[in-house]
Coordinates of C-alpha atoms and ligand atoms in Angstrom, one line a residue:
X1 CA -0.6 41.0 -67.0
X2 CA 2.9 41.5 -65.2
X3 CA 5.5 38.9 -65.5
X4 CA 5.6 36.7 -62.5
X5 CA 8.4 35.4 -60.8
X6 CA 8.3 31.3 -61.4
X7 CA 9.0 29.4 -58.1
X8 CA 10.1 25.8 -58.7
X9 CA 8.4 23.6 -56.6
X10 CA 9.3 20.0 -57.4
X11 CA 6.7 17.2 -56.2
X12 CA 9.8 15.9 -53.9
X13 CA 12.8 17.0 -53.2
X14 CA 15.1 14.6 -51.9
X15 CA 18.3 16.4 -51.7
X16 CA 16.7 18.6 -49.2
X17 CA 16.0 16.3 -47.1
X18 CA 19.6 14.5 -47.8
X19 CA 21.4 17.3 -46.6
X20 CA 19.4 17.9 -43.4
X21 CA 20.6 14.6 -41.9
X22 CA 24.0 14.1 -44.2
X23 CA 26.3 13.8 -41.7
X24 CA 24.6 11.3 -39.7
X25 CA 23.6 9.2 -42.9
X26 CA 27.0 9.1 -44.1
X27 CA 28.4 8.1 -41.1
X28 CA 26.3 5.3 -41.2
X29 CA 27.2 4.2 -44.5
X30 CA 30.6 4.3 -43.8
X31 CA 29.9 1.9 -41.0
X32 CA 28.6 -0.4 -43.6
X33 CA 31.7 0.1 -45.7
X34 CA 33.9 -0.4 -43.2
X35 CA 32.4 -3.8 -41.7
X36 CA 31.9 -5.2 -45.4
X37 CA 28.7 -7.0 -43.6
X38 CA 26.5 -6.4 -46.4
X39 CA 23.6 -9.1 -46.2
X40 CA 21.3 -9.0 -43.0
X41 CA 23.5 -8.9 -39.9
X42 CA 23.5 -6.5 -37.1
X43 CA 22.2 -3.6 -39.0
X44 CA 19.2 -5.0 -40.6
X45 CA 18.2 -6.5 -37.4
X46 CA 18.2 -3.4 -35.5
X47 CA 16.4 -1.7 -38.4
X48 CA 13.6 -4.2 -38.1
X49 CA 13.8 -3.8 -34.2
X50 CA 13.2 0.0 -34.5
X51 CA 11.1 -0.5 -36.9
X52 CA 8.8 -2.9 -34.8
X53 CA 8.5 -0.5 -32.1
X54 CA 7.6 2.4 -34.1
X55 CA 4.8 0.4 -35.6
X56 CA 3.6 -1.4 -32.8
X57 CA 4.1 -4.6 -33.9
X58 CA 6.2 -8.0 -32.3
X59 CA 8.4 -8.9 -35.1
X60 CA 9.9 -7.6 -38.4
X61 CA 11.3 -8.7 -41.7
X62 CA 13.4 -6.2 -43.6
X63 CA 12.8 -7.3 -47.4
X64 CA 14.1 -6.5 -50.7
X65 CA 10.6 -4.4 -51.4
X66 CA 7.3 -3.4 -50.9
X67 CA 6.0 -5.3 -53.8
X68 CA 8.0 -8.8 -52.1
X69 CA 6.9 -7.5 -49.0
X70 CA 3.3 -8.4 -50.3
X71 CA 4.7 -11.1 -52.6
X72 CA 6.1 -13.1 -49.7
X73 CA 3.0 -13.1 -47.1
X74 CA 1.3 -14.7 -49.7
X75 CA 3.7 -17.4 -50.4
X76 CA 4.1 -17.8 -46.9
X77 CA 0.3 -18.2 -46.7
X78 CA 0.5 -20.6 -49.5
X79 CA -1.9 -18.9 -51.4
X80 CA -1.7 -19.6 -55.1
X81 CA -4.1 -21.0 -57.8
X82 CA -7.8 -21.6 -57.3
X83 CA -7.2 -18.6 -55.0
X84 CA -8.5 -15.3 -54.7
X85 CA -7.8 -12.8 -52.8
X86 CA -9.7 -9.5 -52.4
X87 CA -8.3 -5.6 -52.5
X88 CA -8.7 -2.1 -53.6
X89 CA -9.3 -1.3 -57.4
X90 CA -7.6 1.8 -56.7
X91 CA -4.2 1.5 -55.8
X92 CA -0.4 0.9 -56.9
X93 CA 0.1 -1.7 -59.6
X94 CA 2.2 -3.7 -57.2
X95 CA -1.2 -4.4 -54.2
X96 CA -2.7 -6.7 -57.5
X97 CA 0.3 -7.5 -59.2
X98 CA 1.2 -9.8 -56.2
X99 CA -1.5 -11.5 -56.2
X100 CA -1.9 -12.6 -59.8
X101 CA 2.0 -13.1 -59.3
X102 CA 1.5 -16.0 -57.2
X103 CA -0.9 -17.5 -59.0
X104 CA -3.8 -16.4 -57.4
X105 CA -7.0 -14.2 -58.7
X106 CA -7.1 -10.5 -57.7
X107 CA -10.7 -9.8 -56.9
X108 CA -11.4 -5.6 -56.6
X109 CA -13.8 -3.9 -54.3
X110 CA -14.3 -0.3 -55.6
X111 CA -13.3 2.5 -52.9
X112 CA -15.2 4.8 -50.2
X113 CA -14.7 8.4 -52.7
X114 CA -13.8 10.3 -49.6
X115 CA -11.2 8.3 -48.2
X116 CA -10.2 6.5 -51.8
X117 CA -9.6 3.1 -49.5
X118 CA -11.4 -0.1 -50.3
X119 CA -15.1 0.4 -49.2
X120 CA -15.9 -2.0 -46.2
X121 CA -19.4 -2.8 -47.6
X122 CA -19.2 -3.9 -50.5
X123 CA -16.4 -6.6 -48.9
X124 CA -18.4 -9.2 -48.0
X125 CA -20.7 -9.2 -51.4
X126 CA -17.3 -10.3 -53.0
X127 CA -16.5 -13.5 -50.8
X128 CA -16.4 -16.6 -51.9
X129 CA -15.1 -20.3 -51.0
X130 CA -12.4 -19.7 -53.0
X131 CA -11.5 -16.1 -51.0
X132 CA -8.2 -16.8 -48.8
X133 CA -7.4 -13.2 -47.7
X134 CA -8.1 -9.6 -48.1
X135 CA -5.2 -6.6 -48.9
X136 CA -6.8 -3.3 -48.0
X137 CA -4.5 -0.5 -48.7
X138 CA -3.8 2.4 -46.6
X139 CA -3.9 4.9 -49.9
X140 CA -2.2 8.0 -49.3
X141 CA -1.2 8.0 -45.8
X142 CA -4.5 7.5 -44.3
X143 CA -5.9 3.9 -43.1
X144 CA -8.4 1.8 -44.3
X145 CA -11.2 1.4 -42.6
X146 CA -10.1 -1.9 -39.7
X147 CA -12.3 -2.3 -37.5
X148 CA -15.1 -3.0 -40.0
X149 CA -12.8 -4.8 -42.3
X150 CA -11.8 -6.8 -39.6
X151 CA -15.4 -7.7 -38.4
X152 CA -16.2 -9.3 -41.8
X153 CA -12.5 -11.2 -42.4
X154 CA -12.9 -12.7 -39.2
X155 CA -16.3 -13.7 -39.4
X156 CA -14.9 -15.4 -43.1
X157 CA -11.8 -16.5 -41.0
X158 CA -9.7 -14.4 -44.2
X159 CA -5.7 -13.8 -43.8
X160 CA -5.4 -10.0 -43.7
X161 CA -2.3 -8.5 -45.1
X162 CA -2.2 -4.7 -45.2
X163 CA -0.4 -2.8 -47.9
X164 CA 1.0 0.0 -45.4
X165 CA 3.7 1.0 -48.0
X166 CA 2.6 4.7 -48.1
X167 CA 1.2 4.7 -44.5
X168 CA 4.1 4.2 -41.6
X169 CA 3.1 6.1 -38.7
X170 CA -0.6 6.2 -40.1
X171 CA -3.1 4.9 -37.0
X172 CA -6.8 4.1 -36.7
X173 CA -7.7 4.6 -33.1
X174 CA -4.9 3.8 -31.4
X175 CA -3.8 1.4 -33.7
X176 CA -0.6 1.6 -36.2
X177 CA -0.4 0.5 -39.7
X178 CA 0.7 -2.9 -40.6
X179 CA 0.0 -4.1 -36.8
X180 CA -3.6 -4.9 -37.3
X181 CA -3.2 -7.7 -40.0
X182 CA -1.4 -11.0 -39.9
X183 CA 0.6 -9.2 -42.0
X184 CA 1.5 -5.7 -42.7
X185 CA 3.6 -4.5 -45.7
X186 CA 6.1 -1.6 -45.4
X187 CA 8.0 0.5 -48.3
X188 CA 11.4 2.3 -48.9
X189 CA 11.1 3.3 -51.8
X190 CA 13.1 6.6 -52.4
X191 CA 10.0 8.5 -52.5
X192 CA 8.2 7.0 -49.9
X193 CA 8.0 8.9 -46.0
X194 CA 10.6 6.4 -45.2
X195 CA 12.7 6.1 -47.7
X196 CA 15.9 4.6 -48.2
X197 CA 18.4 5.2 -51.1
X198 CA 17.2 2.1 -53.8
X199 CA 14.8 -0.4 -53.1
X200 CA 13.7 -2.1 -49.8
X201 CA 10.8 -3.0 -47.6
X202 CA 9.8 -4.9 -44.6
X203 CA 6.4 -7.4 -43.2
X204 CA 5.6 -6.6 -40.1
X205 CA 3.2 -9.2 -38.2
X206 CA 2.6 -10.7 -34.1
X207 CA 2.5 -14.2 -35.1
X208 CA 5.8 -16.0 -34.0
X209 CA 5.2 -18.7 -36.5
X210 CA 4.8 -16.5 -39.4
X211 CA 7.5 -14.2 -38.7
X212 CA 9.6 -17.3 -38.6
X213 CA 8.6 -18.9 -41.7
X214 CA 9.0 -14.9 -43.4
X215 CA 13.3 -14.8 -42.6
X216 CA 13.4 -18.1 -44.1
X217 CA 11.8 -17.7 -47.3
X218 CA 13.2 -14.4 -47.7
X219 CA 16.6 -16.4 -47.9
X220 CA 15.2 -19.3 -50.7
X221 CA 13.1 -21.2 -47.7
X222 CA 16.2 -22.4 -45.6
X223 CA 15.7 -22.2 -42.3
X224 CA 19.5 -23.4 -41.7
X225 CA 21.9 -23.0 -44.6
X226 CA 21.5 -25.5 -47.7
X227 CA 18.2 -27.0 -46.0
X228 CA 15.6 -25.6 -48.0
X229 CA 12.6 -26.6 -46.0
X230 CA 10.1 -24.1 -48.6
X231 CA 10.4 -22.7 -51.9
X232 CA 11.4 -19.0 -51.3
X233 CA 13.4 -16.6 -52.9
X234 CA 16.3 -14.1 -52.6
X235 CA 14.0 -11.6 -50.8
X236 CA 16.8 -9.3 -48.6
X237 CA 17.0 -6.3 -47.8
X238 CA 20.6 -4.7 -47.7
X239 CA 22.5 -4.1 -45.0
X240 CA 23.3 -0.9 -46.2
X241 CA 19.5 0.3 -46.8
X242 CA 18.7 -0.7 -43.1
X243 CA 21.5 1.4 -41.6
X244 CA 20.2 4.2 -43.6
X245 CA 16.7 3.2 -42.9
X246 CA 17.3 3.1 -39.4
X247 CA 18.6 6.9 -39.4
X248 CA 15.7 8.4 -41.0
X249 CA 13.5 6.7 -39.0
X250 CA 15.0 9.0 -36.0
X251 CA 13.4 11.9 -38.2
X252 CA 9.9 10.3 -39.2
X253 CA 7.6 11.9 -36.6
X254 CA 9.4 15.3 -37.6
X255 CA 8.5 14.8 -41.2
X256 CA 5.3 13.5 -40.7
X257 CA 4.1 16.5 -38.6
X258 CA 5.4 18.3 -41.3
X259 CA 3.2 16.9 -43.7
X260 CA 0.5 17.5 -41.7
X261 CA 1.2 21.3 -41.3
X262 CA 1.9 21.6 -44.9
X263 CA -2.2 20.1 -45.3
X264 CA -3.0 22.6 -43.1
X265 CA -1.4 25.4 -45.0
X266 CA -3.0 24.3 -47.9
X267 CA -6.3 24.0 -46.8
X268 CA -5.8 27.5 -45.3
X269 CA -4.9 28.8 -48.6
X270 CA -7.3 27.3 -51.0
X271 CA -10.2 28.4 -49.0
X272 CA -8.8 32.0 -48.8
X273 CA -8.3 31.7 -52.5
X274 CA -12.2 30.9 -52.7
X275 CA -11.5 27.5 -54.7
X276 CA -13.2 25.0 -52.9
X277 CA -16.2 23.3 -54.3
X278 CA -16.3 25.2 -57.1
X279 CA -13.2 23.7 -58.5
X280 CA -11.4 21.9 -56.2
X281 CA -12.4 19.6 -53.4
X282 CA -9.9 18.9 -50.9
X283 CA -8.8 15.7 -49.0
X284 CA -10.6 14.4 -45.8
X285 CA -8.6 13.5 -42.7
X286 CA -10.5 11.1 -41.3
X287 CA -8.5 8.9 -39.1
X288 CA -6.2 9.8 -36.3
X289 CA -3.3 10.0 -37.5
X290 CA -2.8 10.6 -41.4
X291 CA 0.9 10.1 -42.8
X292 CA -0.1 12.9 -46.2
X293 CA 2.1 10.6 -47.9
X294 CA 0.3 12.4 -50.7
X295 CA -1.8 15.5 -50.6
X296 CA -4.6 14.7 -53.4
X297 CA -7.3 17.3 -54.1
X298 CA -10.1 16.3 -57.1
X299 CA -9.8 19.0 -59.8
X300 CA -12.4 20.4 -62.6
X301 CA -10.5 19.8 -66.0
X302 CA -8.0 17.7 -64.1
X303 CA -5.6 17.4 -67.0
X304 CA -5.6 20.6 -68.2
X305 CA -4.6 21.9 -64.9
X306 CA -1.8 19.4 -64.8
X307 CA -0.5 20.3 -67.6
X308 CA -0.9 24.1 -66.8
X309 CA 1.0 23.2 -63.7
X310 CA 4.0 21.8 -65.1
X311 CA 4.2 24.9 -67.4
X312 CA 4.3 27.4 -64.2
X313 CA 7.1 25.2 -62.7
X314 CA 4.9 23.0 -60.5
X315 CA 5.3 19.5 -59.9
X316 CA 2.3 17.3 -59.6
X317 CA 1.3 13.9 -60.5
X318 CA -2.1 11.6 -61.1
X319 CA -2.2 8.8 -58.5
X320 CA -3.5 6.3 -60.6
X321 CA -4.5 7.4 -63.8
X322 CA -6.1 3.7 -65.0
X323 CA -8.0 1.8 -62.0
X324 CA -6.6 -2.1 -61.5
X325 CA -9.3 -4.0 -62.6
X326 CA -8.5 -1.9 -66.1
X327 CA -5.3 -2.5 -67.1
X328 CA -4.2 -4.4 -69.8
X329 CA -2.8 -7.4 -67.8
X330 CA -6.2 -8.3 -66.2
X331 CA -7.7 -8.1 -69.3
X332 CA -8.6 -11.4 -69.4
X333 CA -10.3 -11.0 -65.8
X334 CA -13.3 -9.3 -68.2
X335 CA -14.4 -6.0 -65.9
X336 CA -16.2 -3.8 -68.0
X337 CA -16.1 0.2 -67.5
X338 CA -18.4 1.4 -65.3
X339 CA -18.0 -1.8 -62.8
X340 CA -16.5 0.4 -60.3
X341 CA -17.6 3.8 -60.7
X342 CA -15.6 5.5 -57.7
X343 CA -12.3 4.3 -58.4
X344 CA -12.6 5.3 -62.2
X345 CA -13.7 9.0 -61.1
X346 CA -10.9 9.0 -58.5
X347 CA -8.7 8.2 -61.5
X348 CA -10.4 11.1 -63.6
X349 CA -10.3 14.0 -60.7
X350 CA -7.3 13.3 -58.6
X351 CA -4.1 14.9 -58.4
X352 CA -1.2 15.2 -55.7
X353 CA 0.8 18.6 -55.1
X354 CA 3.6 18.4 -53.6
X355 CA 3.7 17.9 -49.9
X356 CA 7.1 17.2 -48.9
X357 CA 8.3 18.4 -45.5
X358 CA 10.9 20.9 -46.6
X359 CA 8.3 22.7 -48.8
X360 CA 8.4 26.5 -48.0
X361 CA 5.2 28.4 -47.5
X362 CA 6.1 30.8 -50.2
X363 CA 6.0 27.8 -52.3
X364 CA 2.8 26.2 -51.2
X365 CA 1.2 30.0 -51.8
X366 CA 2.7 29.7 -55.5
X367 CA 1.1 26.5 -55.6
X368 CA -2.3 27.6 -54.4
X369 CA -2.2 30.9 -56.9
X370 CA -0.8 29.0 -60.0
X371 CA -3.9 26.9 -59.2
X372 CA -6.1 30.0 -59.2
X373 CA -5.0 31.9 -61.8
X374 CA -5.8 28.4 -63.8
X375 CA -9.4 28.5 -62.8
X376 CA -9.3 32.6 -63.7
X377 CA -8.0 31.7 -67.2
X378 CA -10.5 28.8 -67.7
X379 CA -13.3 31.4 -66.9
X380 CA -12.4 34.4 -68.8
Ligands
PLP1 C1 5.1 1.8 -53.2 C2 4.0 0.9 -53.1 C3 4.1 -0.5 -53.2 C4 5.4 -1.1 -53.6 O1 6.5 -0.8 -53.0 P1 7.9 -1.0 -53.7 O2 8.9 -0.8 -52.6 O3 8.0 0.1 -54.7 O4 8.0 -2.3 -54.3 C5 3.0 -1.3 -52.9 N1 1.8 -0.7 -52.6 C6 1.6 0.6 -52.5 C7 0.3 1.1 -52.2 C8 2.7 1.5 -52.8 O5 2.5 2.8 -52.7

């Protein structure tokens, strides 16, 4: 065999995307320097406006996260202990974390295995007097199934707060992320579509009241200062994320489209390379509008191929190697392997190539023959 030329294709590459909007960023940032306004103010009120629009929704609250964006609906809910709350088995840490966080009992629904999002029927099996509200996650870029969910949390009269940390822009119908719930949960995390340059995140919701309540308890519950009407926290997010926030939001649509073309491309490219159903099954657009936050494909020999990846200069990663209901700190919730079969094969199959929007097609075709020559090798 001939030596090959080894392409690098990271999973992400951030700079890229830096240096496409530098200018504009940094000018931003330098506003922020210059005014010394660095908590909430101007900027992160006309990040949350923007961000409002763009996802359909009445009101915004820029937080600190998308884990306190989660962790604050509940509290301003006042869900806590004798609680449960329901959500995906499959999913980030931080969808289940914040609920056992405050105080309440994470209850997991296994997923539909073509969309990996928590499967509407088997939702209301899983209700109880105890349930107070449901967090279906948007996994991957692509939404949960709504309209059904939202037929059974109604008829239950359930609080619905949507993880749409790796979904902006994502929509069901006509619909957006995050402005179908009471609440909806937003992410800038670096890596995220949206990201910003640390942590931040944002709860998007219609209700007046809640929205309200939200800006005070993300400032320790004071609806005026030193009158601490709640028991909140210090739940910001910076001045200096939002005006960067608010920048790349100008780009979003561009990058999501992107995404999009990049799934094309692959799709393209693994049926011309003949690997589909044989040893690789692809992912399903099913909804309108799918961010490809991730571009996940179920693999033969999942691992081995990973690890043959990362030889041939390929970044790729396992979104999430150990289901929720498994990991060690619901341990004492008792589920026993096998309990949700299609999240613990999701976890066994899966794996994400890289999908960012500044990926070359000469790299996505290295990706796709890498890939190929794996399955070549496995045979011979
Ligand atoms: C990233 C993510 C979160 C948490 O967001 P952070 O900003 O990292 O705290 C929550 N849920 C899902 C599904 C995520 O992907």
């Amino acid at each position: 065999m001939g030596t090959r030329v080894m392409l690098k294709v990271p999973l992400l590459d951030l700079k890229a995307q830096y240096q496409s909007i530098k200018n504009e960023v940094d000018q931003a940032v330098e506003e922020v320097l210059a005014e010394q306004q660095f908590i909430l103010g101007p900027k992160v009120q006309e990040c949350e406006d923007a961000i409002a629009v763009y996802s359909q929704s009445r009101f915004a609250c820029g937080v600190s996260s998308g884990t306190d964006a989660l962790l604050i609906s509940l509290l301003n809910e006042e869900i806590g202990a004798g609680d449960e709350v329901i959500t995906s088995a499959y999913s980030f840490f931080a969808t289940a974390g914040s609920i056992a966080r405050v105080g309440a009992k994470p209850v997991f629904v296994d997923i539909d295995p073509v969309t990996y999002n928590l499967d509407p029927e088997q939702l209301e099996e899983n209700i109880t007097s105890k349930t107070k509200a449901i967090i279906p996650v948007h996994l991957f870029g692509q939404m949960a199934e709504m309209g059904a969910i939202q037929k059974i949390t109604q008829a239950h009269g359930l609080i619905v707060i949507e993880d749409a940390a790796q979904a902006l822009g994502a929509e069901d119908g006509a619909r957006r992320a995050g402005s179908i719930g009471h609440y909806g949960c937003l992410s800038f995390f670096p890596a995220k579509n949206l990201g910003g340059f640390g942590d931040g995140g944002m709860v998007l919701t219609n209700d007046e009241k809640r929205h309200e309540r939200l800006k005070a308890l993300r400032m320790h519950g004071a609806r005026t200062k030193y009158n601490h009407d709640w028991l909140g926290g210090n739940f910001r997010l910076d001045a200096l994320q939002a005006a960067i926030i608010r920048v790349k939001l100008k780009y979003l649509d561009l990058w999501i489209a992107k995404r999009n073309e990049n799934a094309q491309t692959y799709n393209r490219l693994f049926e011309a390379a003949g690997l589909i159903g044989a040893a690789v099954t692809l992912p399903a657009r099913v909804r309108d509008r799918h961010t490809f936050h991730q571009y996940v494909i179920r693999a033969i020999n999942r691992n081995a191929l990973a690890r043959f990846l990362n030889e041939k200069g390929v970044g790729c990663e396992i979104y999430y190697p150990c289901p929720l209901p498994y990991q060690k700190c619901f341990s004492h919730l008792g589920h026993k392997k096998g309990a949700f079969p299609e999240s613990e094969k999701a976890a066994e199959e899966t794996l994400a190539l890289p999908t960012y929007p500044e990926l070359s097609e000469e790299q996505m075709e290295y990706v796709v023959k890498t890939i190929a020559e794996f399955y070549q090798s496995c045979a011979a």
